[in-house]
XYZ file of N, CA and C in Angstrom:
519
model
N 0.843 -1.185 0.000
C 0.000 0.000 0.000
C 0.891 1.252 0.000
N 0.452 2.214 -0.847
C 1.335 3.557 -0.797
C 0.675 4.536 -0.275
N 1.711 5.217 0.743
C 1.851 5.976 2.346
C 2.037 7.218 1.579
N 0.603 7.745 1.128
C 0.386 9.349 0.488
C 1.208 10.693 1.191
N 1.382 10.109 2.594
C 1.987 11.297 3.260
C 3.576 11.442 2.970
N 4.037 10.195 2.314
C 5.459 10.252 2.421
C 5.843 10.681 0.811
N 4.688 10.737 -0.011
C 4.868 11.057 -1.353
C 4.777 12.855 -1.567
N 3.777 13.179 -0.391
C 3.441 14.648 -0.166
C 4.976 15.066 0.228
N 5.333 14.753 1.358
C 6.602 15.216 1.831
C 7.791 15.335 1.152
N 7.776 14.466 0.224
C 8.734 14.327 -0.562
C 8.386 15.545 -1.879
N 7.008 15.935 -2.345
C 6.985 17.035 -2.940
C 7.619 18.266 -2.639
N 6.904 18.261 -1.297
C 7.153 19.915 -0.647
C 8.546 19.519 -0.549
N 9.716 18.567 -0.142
C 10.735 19.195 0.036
C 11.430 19.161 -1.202
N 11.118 18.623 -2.816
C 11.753 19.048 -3.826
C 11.157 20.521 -4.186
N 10.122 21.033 -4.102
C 9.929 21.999 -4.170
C 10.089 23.242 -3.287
N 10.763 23.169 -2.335
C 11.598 23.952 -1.477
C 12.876 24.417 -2.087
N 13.424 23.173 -2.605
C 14.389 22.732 -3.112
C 14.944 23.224 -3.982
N 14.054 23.777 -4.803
C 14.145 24.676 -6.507
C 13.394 25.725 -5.820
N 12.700 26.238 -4.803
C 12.717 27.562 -4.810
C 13.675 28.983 -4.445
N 13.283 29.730 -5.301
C 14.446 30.892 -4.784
C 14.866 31.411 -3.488
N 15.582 31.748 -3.344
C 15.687 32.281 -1.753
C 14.796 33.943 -1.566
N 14.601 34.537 -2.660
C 13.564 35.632 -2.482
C 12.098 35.161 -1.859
N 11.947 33.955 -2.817
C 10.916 33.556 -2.560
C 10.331 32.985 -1.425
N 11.656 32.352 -0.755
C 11.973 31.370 0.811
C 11.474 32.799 1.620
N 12.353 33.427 1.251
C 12.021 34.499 2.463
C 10.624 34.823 2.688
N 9.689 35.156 1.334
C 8.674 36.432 0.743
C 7.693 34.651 2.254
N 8.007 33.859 1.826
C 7.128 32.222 2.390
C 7.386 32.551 4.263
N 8.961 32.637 4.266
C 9.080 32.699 5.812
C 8.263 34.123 6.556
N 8.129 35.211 5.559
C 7.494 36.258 6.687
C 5.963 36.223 6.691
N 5.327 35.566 5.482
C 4.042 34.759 5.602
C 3.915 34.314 6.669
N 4.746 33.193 7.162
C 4.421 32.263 8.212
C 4.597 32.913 9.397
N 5.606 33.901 9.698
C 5.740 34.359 10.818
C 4.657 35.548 11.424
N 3.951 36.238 10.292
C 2.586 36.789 10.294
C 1.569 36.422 10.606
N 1.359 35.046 10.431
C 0.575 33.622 10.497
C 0.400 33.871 12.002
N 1.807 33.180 12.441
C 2.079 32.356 13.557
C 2.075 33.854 14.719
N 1.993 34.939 14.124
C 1.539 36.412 15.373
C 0.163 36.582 15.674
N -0.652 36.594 14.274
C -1.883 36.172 14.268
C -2.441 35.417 15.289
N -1.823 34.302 15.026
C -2.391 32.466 15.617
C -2.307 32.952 17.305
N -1.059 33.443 17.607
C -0.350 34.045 19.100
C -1.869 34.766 19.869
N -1.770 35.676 18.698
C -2.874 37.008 19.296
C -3.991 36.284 19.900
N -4.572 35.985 18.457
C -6.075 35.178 18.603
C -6.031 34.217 20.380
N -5.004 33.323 19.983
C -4.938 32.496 20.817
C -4.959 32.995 22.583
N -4.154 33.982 22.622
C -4.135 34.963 23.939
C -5.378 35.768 24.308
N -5.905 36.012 23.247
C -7.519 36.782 23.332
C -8.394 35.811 24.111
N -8.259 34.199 23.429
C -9.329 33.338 24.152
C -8.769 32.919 25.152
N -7.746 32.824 25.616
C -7.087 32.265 26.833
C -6.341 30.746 26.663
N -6.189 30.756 25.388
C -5.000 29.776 25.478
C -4.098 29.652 24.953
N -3.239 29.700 26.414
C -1.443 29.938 26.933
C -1.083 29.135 25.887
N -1.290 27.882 25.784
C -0.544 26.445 25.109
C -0.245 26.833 23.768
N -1.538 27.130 23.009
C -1.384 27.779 21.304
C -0.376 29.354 21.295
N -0.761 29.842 22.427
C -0.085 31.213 22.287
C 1.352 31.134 22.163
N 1.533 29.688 23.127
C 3.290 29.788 23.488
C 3.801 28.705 21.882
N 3.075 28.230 21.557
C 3.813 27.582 20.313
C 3.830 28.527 19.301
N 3.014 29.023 18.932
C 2.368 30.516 17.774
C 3.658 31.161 18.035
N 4.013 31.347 19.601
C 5.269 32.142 19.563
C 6.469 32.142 19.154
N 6.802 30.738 20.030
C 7.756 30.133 19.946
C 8.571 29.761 18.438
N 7.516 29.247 17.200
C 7.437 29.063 16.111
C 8.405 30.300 15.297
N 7.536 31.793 16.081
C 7.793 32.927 15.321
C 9.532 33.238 15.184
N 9.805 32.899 16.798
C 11.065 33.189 17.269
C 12.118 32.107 16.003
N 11.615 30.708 15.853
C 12.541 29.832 15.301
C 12.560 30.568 13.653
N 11.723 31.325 13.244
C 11.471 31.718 12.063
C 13.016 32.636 12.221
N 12.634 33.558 13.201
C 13.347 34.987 12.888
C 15.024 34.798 13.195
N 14.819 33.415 13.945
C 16.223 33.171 13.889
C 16.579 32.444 12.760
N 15.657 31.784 11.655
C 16.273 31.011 10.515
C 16.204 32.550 9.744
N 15.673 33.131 10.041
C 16.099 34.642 8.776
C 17.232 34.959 9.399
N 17.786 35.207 10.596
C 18.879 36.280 10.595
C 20.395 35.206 10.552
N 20.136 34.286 10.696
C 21.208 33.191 10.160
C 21.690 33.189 8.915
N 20.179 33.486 8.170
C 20.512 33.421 6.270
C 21.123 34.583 5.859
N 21.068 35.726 6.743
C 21.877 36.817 6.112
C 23.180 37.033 5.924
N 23.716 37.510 4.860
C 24.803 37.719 4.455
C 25.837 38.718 4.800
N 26.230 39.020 5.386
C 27.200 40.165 5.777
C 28.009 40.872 4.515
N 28.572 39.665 4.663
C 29.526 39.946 3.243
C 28.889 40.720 1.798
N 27.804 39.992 1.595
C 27.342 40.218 0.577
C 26.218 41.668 0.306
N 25.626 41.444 1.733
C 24.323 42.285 1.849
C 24.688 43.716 2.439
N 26.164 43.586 3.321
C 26.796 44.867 3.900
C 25.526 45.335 4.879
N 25.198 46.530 4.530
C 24.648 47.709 5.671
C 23.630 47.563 5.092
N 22.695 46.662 4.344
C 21.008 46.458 4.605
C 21.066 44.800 5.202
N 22.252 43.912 5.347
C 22.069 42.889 6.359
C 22.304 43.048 7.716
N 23.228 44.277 8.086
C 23.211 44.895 9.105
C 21.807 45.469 10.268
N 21.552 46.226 8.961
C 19.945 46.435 9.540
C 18.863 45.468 9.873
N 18.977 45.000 8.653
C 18.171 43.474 8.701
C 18.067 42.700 10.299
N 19.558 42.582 10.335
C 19.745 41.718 11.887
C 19.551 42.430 12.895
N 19.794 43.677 12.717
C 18.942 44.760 13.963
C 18.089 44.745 13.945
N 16.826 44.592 13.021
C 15.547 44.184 12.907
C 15.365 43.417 13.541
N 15.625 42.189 13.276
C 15.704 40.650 13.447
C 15.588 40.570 14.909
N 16.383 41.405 15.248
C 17.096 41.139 17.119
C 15.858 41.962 17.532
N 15.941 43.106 17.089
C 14.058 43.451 17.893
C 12.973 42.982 18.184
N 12.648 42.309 17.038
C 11.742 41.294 17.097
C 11.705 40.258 17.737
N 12.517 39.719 18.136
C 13.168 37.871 18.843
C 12.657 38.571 20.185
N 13.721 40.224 20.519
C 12.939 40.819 21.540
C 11.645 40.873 22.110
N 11.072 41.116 21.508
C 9.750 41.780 21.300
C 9.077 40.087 21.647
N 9.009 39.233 20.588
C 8.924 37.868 21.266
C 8.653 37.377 22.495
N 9.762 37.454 22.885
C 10.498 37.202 24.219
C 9.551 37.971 25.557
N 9.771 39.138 25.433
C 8.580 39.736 25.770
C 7.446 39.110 26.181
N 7.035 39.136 24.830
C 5.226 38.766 24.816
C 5.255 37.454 25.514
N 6.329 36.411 25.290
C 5.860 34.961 26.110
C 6.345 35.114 27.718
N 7.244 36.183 28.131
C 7.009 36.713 29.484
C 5.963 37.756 29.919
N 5.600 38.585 29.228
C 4.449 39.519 29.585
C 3.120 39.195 29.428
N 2.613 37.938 28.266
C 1.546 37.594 27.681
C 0.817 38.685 27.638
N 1.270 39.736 26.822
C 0.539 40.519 26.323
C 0.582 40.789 24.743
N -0.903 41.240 23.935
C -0.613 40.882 22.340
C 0.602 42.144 22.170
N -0.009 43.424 23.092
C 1.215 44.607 22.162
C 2.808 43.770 21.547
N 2.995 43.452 22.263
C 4.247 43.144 21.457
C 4.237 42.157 20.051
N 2.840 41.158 20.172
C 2.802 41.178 19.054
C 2.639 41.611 17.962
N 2.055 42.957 17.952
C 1.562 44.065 17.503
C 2.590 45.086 17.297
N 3.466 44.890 17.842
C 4.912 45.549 17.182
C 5.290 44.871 16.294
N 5.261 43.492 16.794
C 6.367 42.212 15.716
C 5.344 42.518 13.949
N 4.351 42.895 14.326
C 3.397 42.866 12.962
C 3.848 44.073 12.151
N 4.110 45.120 13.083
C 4.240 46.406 12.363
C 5.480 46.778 12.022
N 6.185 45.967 12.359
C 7.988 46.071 11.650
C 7.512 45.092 10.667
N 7.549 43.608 10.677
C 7.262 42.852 9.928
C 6.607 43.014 8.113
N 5.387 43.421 8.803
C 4.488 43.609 7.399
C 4.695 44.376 6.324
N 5.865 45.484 6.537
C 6.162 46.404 5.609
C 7.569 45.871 5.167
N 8.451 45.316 5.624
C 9.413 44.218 5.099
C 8.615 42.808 4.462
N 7.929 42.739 4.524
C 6.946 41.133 3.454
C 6.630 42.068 2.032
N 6.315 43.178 2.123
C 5.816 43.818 1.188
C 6.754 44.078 0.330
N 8.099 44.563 1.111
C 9.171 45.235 0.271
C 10.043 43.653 -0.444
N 10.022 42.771 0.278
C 10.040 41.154 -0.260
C 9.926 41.292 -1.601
N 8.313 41.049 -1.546
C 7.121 40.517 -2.587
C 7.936 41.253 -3.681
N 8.441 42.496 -3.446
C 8.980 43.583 -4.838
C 10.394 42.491 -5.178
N 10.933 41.871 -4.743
C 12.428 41.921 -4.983
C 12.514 40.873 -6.134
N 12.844 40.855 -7.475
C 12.389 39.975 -8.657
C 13.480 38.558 -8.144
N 13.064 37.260 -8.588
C 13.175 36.259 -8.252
C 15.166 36.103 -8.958
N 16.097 35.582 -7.772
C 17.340 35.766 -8.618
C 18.151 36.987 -8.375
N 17.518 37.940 -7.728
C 18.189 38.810 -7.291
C 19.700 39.059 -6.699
N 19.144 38.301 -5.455
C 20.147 37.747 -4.835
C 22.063 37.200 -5.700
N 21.074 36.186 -6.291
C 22.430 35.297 -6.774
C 22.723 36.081 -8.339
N 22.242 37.254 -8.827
C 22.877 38.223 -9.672
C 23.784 39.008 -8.887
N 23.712 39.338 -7.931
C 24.768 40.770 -6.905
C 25.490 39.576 -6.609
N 25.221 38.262 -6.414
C 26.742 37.535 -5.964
C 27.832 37.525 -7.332
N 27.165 37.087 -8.267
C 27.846 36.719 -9.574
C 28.385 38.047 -10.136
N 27.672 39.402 -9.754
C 28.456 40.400 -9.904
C 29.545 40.945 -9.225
N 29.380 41.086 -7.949
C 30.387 40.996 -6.884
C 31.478 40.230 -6.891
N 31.546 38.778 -7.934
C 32.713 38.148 -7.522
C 33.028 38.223 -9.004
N 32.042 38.680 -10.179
C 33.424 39.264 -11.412
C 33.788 40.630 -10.738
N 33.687 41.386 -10.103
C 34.071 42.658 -10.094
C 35.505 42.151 -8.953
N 35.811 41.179 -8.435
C 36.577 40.663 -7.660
C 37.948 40.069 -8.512
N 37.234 39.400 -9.214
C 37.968 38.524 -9.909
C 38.915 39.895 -11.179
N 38.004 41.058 -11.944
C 38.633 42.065 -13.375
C 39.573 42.600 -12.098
N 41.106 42.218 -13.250
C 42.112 43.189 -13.283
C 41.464 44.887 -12.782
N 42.440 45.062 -12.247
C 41.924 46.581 -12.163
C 43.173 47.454 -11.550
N 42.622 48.429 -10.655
C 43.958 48.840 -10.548
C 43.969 49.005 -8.534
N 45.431 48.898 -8.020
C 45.216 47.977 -6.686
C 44.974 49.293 -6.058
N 44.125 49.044 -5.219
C 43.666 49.942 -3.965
C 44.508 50.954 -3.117
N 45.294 49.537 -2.792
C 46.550 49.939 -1.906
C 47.681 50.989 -2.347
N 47.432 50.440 -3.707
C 48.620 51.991 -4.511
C 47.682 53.192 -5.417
N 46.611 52.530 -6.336
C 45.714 53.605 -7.060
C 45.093 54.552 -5.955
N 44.384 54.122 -4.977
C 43.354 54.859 -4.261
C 44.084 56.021 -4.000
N 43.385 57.225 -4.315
C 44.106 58.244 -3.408
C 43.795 58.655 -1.779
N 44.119 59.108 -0.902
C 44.257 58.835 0.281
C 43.133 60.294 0.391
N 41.597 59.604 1.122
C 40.980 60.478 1.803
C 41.202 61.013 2.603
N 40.736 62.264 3.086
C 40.931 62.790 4.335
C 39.701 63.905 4.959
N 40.057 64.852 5.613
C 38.835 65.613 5.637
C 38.964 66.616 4.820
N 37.645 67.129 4.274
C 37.441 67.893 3.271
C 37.752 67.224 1.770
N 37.829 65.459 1.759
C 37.653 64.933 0.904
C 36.591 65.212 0.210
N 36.518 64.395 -1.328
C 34.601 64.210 -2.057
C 33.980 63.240 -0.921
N 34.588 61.771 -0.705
C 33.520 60.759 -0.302
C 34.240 60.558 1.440
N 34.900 61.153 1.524
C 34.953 61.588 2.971
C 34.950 59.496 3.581
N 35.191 58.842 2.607
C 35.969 57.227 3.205
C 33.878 56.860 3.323
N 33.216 57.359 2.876
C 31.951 57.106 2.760
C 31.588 55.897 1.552
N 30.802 54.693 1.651
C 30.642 54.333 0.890
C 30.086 55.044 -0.393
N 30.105 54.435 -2.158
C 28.641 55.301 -2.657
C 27.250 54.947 -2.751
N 26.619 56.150 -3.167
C 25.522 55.991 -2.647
C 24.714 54.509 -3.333
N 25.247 54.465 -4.947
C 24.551 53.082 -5.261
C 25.019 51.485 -4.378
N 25.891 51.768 -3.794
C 26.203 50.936 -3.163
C 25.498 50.748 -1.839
N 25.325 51.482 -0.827
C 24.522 51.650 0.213
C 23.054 51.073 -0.182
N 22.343 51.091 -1.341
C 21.083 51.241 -1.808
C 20.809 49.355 -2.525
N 21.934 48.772 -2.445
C 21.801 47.090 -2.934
C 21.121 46.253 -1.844
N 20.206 46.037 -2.385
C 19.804 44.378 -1.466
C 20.027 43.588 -1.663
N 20.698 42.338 -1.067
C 21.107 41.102 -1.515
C 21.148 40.287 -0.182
N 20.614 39.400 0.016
C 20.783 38.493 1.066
C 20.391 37.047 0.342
N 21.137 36.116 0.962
C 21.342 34.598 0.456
C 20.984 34.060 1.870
N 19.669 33.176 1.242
C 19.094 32.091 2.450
C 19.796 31.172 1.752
């Protein structure tokens, strides 16, 4: 006899499998919206048990996002990102010591406007700024250490990144 559940499982995880990491993400802040929801509701009627898994869930989410971020790659919007990240785990943390929804109600209102800005980011993103980043690594050019001329104050970029650079998103789940 064939065990439908083990044929299901085996879908969802090839199809995890081939999905993008834009897309992993745009899926993980779904669920973690879900699982604030599920929290709230659950604390409204009085039960602790659903509230503390709803929570708990959220927390394992926000720590599989701030794991996937890239430093290297993502610079000063993975920076932020994980300052995000750490607020929220906060904020969490919180709510399953305070059992109160406000904090879930923060976690929603940082959250929901990062799912949105997600949904925008075209599929591949990501692994284009890597493949660019490591030809721009790889072309001859001219060395830092001797071309660069030496900033100082009253420089142009004052040892400032530029601005298109500051303005890249790229993070690799």
């Amino acid at each position: 006899m064939y065990d439908n559940s083990q044929g299901a499982l085996r879908y969802r995880e090839a199809n995890l499998g081939s999905m993008s990491p834009e897309k992993m993400v745009v899926l993980l802040y779904e669920r973690i919206l879900r699982d604030l929801e599920e929290g709230a509701n659950a604390l409204a009627a009085g039960d602790r048990r659903v509230f503390n898994d709803a929570v708990v869930h959220a927390q394992n989410i926000v720590t599989e996002l701030r794991n996937a971020l890239d430093h290297t790659v993502g610079g000063g919007v993975a920076a932020n990102l994980d300052a995000l990240y750490d607020f929220v785990f906060q904020e969490l943390l919180a709510a399953l010591a305070d059992q109160q929804i406000r904090h879930l109600t923060v976690c929603r209102d940082v959250l929901a406007p990062l799912l949105e800005a997600w949904r925008q980011v075209p599929a591949g993103a990501g692994d284009e700024e890597v493949r660019r980043r490591t030809r721009e690594a790889a072309a001859p050019g001219p060395n830092p250490a001797i071309d660069t001329p030496q900033e100082g104050p009253g420089s142009a970029h004052g040892g400032e990144p530029a601005a298109d650079e500051t303005r890249r998103l790229c993070v690799t789940v």
